[in-house]
mmCIF file of C-alpha atoms in Angstrom:
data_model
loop_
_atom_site.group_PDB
_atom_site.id
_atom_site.type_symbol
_atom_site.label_atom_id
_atom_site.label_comp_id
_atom_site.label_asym_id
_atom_site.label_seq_id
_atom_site.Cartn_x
_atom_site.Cartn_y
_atom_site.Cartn_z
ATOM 1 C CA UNK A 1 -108.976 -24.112 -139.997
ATOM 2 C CA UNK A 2 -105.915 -25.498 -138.330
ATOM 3 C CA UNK A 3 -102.993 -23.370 -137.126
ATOM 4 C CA UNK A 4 -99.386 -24.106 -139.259
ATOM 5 C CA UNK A 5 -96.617 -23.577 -136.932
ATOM 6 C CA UNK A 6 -93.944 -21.613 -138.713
ATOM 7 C CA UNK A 7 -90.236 -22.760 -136.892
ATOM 8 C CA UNK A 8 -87.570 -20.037 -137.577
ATOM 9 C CA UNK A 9 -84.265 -21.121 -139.040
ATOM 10 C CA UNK A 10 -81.532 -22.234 -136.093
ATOM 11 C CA UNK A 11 -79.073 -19.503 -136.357
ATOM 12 C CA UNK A 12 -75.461 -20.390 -137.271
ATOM 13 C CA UNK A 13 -73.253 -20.580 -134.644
ATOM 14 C CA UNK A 14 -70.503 -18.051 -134.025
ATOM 15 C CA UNK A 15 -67.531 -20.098 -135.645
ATOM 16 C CA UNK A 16 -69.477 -21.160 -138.571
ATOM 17 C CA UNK A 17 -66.926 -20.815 -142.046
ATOM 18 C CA UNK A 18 -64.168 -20.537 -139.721
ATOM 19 C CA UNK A 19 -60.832 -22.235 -139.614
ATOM 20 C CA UNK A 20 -61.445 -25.161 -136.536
ATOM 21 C CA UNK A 21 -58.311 -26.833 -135.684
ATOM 22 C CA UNK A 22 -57.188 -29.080 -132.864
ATOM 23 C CA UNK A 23 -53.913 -28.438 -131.031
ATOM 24 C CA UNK A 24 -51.493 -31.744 -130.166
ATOM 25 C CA UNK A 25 -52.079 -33.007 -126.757
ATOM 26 C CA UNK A 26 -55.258 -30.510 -125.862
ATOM 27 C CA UNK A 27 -58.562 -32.098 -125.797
ATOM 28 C CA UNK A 28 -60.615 -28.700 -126.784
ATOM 29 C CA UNK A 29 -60.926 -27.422 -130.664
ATOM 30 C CA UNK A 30 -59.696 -24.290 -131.502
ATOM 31 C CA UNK A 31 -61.118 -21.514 -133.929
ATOM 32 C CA UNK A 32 -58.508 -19.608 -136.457
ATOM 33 C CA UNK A 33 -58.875 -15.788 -136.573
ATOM 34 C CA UNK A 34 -60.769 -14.132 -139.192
ATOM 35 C CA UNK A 35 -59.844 -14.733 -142.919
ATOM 36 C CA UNK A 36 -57.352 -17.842 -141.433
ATOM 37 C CA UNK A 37 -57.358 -20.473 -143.843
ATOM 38 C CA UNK A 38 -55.762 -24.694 -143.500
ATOM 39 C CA UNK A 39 -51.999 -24.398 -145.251
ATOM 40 C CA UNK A 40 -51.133 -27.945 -147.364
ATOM 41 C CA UNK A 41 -49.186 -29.493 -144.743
ATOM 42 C CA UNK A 42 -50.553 -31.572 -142.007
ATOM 43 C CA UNK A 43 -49.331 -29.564 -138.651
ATOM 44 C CA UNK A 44 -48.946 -25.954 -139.373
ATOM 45 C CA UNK A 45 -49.011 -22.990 -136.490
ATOM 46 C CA UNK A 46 -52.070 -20.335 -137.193
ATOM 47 C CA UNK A 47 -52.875 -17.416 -135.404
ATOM 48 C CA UNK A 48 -56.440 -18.695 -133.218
ATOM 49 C CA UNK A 49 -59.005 -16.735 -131.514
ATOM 50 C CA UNK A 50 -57.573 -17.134 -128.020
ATOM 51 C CA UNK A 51 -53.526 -16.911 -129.124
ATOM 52 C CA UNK A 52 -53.845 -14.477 -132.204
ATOM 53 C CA UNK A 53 -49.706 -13.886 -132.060
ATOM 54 C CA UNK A 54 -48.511 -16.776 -134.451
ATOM 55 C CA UNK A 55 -45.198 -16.949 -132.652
ATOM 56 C CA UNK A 56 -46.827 -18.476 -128.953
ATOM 57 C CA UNK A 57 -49.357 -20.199 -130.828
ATOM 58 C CA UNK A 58 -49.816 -24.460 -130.589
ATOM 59 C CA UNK A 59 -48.956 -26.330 -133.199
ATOM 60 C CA UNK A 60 -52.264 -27.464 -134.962
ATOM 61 C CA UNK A 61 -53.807 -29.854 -137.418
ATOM 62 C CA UNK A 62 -56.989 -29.301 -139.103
ATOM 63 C CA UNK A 63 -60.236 -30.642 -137.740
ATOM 64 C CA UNK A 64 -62.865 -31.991 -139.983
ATOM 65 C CA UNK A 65 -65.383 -33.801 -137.564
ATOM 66 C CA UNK A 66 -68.326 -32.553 -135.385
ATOM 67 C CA UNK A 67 -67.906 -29.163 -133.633
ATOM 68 C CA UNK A 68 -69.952 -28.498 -129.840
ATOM 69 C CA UNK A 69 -69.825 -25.605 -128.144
ATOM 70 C CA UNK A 70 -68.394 -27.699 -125.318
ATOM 71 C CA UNK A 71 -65.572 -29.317 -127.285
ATOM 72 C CA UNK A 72 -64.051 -25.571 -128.060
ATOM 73 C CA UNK A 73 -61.798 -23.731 -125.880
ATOM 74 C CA UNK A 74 -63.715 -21.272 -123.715
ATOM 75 C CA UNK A 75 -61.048 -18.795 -124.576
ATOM 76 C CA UNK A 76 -62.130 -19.060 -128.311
ATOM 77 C CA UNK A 77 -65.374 -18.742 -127.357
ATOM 78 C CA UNK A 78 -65.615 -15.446 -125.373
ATOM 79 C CA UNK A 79 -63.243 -14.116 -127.594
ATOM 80 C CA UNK A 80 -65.303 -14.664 -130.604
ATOM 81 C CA UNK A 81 -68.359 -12.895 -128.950
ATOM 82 C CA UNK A 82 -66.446 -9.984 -127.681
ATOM 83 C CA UNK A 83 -66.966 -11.570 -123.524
ATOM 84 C CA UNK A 84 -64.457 -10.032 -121.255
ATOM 85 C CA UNK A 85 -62.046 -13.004 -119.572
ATOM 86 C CA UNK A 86 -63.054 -13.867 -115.965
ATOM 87 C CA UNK A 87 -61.830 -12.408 -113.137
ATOM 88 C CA UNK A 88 -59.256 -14.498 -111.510
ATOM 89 C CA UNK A 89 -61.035 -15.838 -107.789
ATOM 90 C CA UNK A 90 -59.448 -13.511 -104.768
ATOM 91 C CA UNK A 91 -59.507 -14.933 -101.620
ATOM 92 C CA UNK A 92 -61.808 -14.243 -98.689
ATOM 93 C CA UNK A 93 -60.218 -12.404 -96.426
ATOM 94 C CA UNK A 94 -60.378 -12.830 -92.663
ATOM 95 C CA UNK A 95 -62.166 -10.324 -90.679
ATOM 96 C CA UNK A 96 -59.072 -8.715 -88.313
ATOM 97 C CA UNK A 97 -60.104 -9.538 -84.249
ATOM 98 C CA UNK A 98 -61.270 -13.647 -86.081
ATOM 99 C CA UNK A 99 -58.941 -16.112 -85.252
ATOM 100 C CA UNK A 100 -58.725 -18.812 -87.846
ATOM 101 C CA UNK A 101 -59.285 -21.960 -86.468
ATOM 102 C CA UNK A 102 -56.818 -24.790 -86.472
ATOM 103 C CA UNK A 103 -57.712 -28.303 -87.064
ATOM 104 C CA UNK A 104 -58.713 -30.316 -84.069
ATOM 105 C CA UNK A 105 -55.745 -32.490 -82.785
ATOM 106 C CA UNK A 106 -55.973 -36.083 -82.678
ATOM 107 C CA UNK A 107 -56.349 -38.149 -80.155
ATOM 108 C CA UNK A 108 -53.623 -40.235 -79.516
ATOM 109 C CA UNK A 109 -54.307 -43.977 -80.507
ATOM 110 C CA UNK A 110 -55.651 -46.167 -77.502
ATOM 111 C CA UNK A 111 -53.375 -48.788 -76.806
ATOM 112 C CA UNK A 112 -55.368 -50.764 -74.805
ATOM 113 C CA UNK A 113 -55.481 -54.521 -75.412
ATOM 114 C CA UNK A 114 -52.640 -54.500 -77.789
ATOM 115 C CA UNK A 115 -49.946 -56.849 -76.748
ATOM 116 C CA UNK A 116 -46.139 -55.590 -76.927
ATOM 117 C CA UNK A 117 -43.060 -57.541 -77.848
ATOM 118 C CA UNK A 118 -40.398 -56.636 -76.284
ATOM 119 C CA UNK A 119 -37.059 -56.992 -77.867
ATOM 120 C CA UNK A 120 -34.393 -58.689 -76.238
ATOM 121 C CA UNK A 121 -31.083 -57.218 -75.888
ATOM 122 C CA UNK A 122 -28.624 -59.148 -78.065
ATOM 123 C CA UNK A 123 -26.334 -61.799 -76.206
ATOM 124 C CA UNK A 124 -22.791 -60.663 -75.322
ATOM 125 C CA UNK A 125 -20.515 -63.287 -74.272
ATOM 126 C CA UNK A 126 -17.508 -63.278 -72.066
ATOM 127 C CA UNK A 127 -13.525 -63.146 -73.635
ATOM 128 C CA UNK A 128 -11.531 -65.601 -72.754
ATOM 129 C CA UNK A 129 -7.589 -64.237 -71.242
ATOM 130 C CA UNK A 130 -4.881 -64.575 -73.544
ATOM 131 C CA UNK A 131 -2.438 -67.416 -72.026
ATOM 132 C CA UNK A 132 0.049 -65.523 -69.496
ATOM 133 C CA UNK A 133 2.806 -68.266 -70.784
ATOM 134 C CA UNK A 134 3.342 -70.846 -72.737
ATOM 135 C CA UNK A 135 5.994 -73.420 -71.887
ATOM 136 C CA UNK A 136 6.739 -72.301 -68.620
ATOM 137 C CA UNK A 137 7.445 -68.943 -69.428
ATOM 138 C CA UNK A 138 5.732 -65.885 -69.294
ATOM 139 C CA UNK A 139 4.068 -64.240 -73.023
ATOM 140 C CA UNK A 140 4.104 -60.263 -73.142
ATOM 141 C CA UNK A 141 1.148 -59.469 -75.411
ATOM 142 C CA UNK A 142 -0.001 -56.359 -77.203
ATOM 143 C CA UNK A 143 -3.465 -54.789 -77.259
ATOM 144 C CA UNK A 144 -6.370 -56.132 -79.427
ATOM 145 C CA UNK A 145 -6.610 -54.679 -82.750
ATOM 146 C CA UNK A 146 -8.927 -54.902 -85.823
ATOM 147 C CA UNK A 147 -7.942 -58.012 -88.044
ATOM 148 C CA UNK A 148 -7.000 -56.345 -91.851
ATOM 149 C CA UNK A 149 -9.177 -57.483 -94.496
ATOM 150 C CA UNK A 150 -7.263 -59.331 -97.228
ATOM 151 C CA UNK A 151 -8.909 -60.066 -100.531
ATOM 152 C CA UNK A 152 -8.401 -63.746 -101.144
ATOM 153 C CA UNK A 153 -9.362 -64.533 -97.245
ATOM 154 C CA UNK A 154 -13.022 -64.797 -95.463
ATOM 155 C CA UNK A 155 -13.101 -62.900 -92.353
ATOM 156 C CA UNK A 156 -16.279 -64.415 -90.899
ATOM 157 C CA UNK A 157 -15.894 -66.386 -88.024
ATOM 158 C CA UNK A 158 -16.239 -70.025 -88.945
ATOM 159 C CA UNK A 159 -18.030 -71.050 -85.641
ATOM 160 C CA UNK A 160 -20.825 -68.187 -85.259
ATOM 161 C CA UNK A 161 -20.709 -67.038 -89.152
ATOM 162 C CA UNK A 162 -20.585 -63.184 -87.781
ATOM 163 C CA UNK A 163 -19.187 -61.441 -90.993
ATOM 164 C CA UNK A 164 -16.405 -59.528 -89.257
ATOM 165 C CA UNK A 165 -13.669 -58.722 -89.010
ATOM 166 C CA UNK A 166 -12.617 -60.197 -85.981
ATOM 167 C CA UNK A 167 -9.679 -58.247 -83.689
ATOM 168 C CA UNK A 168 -5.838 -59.786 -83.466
ATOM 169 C CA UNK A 169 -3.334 -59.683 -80.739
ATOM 170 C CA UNK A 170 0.906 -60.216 -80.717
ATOM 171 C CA UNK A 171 2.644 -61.751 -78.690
ATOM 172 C CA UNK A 172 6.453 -62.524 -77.710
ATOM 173 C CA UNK A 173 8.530 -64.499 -75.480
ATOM 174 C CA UNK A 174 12.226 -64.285 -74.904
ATOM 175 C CA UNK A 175 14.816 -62.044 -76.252
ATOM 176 C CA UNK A 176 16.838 -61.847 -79.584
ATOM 177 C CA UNK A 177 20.581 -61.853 -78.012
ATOM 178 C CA UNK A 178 19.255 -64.907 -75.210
ATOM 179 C CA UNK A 179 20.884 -68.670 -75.794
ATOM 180 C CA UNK A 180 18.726 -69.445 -72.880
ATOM 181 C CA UNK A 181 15.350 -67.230 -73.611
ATOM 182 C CA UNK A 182 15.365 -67.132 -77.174
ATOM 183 C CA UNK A 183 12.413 -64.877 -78.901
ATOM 184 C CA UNK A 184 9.221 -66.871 -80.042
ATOM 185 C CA UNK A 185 6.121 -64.594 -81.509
ATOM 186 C CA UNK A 186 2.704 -65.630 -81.336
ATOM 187 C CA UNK A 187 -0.370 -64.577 -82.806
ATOM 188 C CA UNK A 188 -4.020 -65.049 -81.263
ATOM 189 C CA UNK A 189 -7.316 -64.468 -83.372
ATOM 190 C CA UNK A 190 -10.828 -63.997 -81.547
ATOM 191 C CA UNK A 191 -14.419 -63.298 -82.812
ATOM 192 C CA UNK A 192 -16.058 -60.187 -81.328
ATOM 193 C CA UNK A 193 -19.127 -61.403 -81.373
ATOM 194 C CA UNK A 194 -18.840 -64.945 -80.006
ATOM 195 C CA UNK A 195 -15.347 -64.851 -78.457
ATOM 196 C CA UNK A 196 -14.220 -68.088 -79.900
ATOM 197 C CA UNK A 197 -10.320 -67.733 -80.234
ATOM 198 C CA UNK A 198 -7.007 -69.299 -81.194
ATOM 199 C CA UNK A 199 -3.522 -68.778 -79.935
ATOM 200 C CA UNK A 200 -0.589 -69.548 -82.417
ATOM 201 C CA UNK A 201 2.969 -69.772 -82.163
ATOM 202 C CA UNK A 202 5.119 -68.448 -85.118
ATOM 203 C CA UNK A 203 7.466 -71.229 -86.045
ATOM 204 C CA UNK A 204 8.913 -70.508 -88.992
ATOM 205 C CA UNK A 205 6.584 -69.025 -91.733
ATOM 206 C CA UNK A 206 4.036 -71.454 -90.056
ATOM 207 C CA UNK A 207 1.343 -71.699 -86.980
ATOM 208 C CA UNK A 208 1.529 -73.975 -85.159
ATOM 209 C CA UNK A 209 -2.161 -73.890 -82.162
ATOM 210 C CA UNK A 210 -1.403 -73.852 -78.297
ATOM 211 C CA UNK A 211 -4.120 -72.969 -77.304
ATOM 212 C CA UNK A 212 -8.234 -72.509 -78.406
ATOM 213 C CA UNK A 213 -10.715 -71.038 -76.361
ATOM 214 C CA UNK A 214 -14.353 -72.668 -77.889
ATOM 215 C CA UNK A 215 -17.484 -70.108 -78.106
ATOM 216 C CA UNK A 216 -20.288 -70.609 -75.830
ATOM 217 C CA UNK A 217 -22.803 -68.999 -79.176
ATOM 218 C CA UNK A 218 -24.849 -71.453 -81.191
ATOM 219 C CA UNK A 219 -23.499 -72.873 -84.045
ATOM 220 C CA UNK A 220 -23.999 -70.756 -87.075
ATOM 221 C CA UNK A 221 -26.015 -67.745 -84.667
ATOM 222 C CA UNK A 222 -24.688 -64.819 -86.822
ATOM 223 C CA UNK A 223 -24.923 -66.119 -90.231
ATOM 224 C CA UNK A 224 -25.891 -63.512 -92.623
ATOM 225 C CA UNK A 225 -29.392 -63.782 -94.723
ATOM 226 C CA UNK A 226 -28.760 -66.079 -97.743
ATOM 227 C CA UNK A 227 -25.571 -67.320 -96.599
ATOM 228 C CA UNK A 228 -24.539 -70.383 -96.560
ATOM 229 C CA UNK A 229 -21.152 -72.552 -96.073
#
């Protein structure tokens, strides 16, 4: 006579009949307290097993597919078999007398058969004197000073491209109440970086060169990246 092997009924688990819901933006289910049933709209805020005080709990919609144990919230969970919440983790605490130890320094990186470029400094070049006289007679000139910026006018030097400004210098000759000296102005414009510069003499409400002292730089050395003339 063979054996029959009787297999007891699987019992139901702990949220079976209850209200399962799934919060926006939470990837766990959650279980609705006791007696907690779906309202007729589609995202409604219920009172759940691990936030029974409707006014801090999520936002929900109901959930109609397959329920785990690992797709609810553990909170739900312990609270629907009456488990205590976990103790938060304390931290170890150092014996007093132990020293904690500090990381080991590291070494410092072995240069060794790595080849270093060494950058040069950049290339000044010498100014050229501003002319003592012009015409046989002498020029009293004032100090250099930074060239304004005007709106409508470049102020990169148009023999090196360096953007600028560049510095400007007066100049005068002669006096006002003289038949025999009278006053002349002149103006003389240099490039600080390549020292190329031009002497003027007012005449009028025009220029007119005496002198130009030409830049030992390359042609176009400072141009800027992307510029071109």
């Amino acid at each position: 006579m063979s054996a029959l092997a009787v297999e007891a009924p699987a019992a139901p688990p702990e949220w079976d009949g209850r209200l399962v819901v799934r919060a926006a933006g939470r990837p766990v289910l959650h279980i609705g307290t006791e007696g907690v049933t779906a309202p007729t709209v589609a995202m409604f805020t219920v009172p759940l097993e691990c936030a029974p005080d409707i006014e801090r709990a999520p936002g929900v919609r109901p959930w109609n597919g397959p329920v785990t144990e690992a797709s609810i919230c553990p909170a739900c969970l312990r609270s629907l078999r009456g488990q205590p919440e976990p103790a938060p983790a304390r931290p170890v605490p150092v014996p007093a007398g132990v020293a904690e130890a500090l990381p080991e320094p590291q070494p410092a990186p072995d240069d060794r058969g790595r080849h270093l470029r060494v950058v040069p400094d950049p290339v000044t070049y010498t100014a050229a004197p501003l002319p003592a006289e012009h015409a046989g007679r002498p020029i009293t000139w004032s100090r250099w000073t930074t060239s304004p910026v005007l709106t409508h006018y470049d102020p990169s030097c148009e023999w090196c491209e360096d953007p600028g400004p560049g510095e400007m210098a007066g100049g005068r000759q002669g006096r006002h109440t003289s038949k025999t000296d009278p006053l002349r102005r002149y103006m003389a414009y240099r490039c600080t970086a390549c020292q190329e510069m031009t002497v003027y003499e007012q005449v009028g409400t025009d220029l007119k060169t005496i002198a130009h002292h030409k830049s030992r730089a390359p042609k176009g050395c400072n141009r800027p990246e992307g510029r071109s003339r």
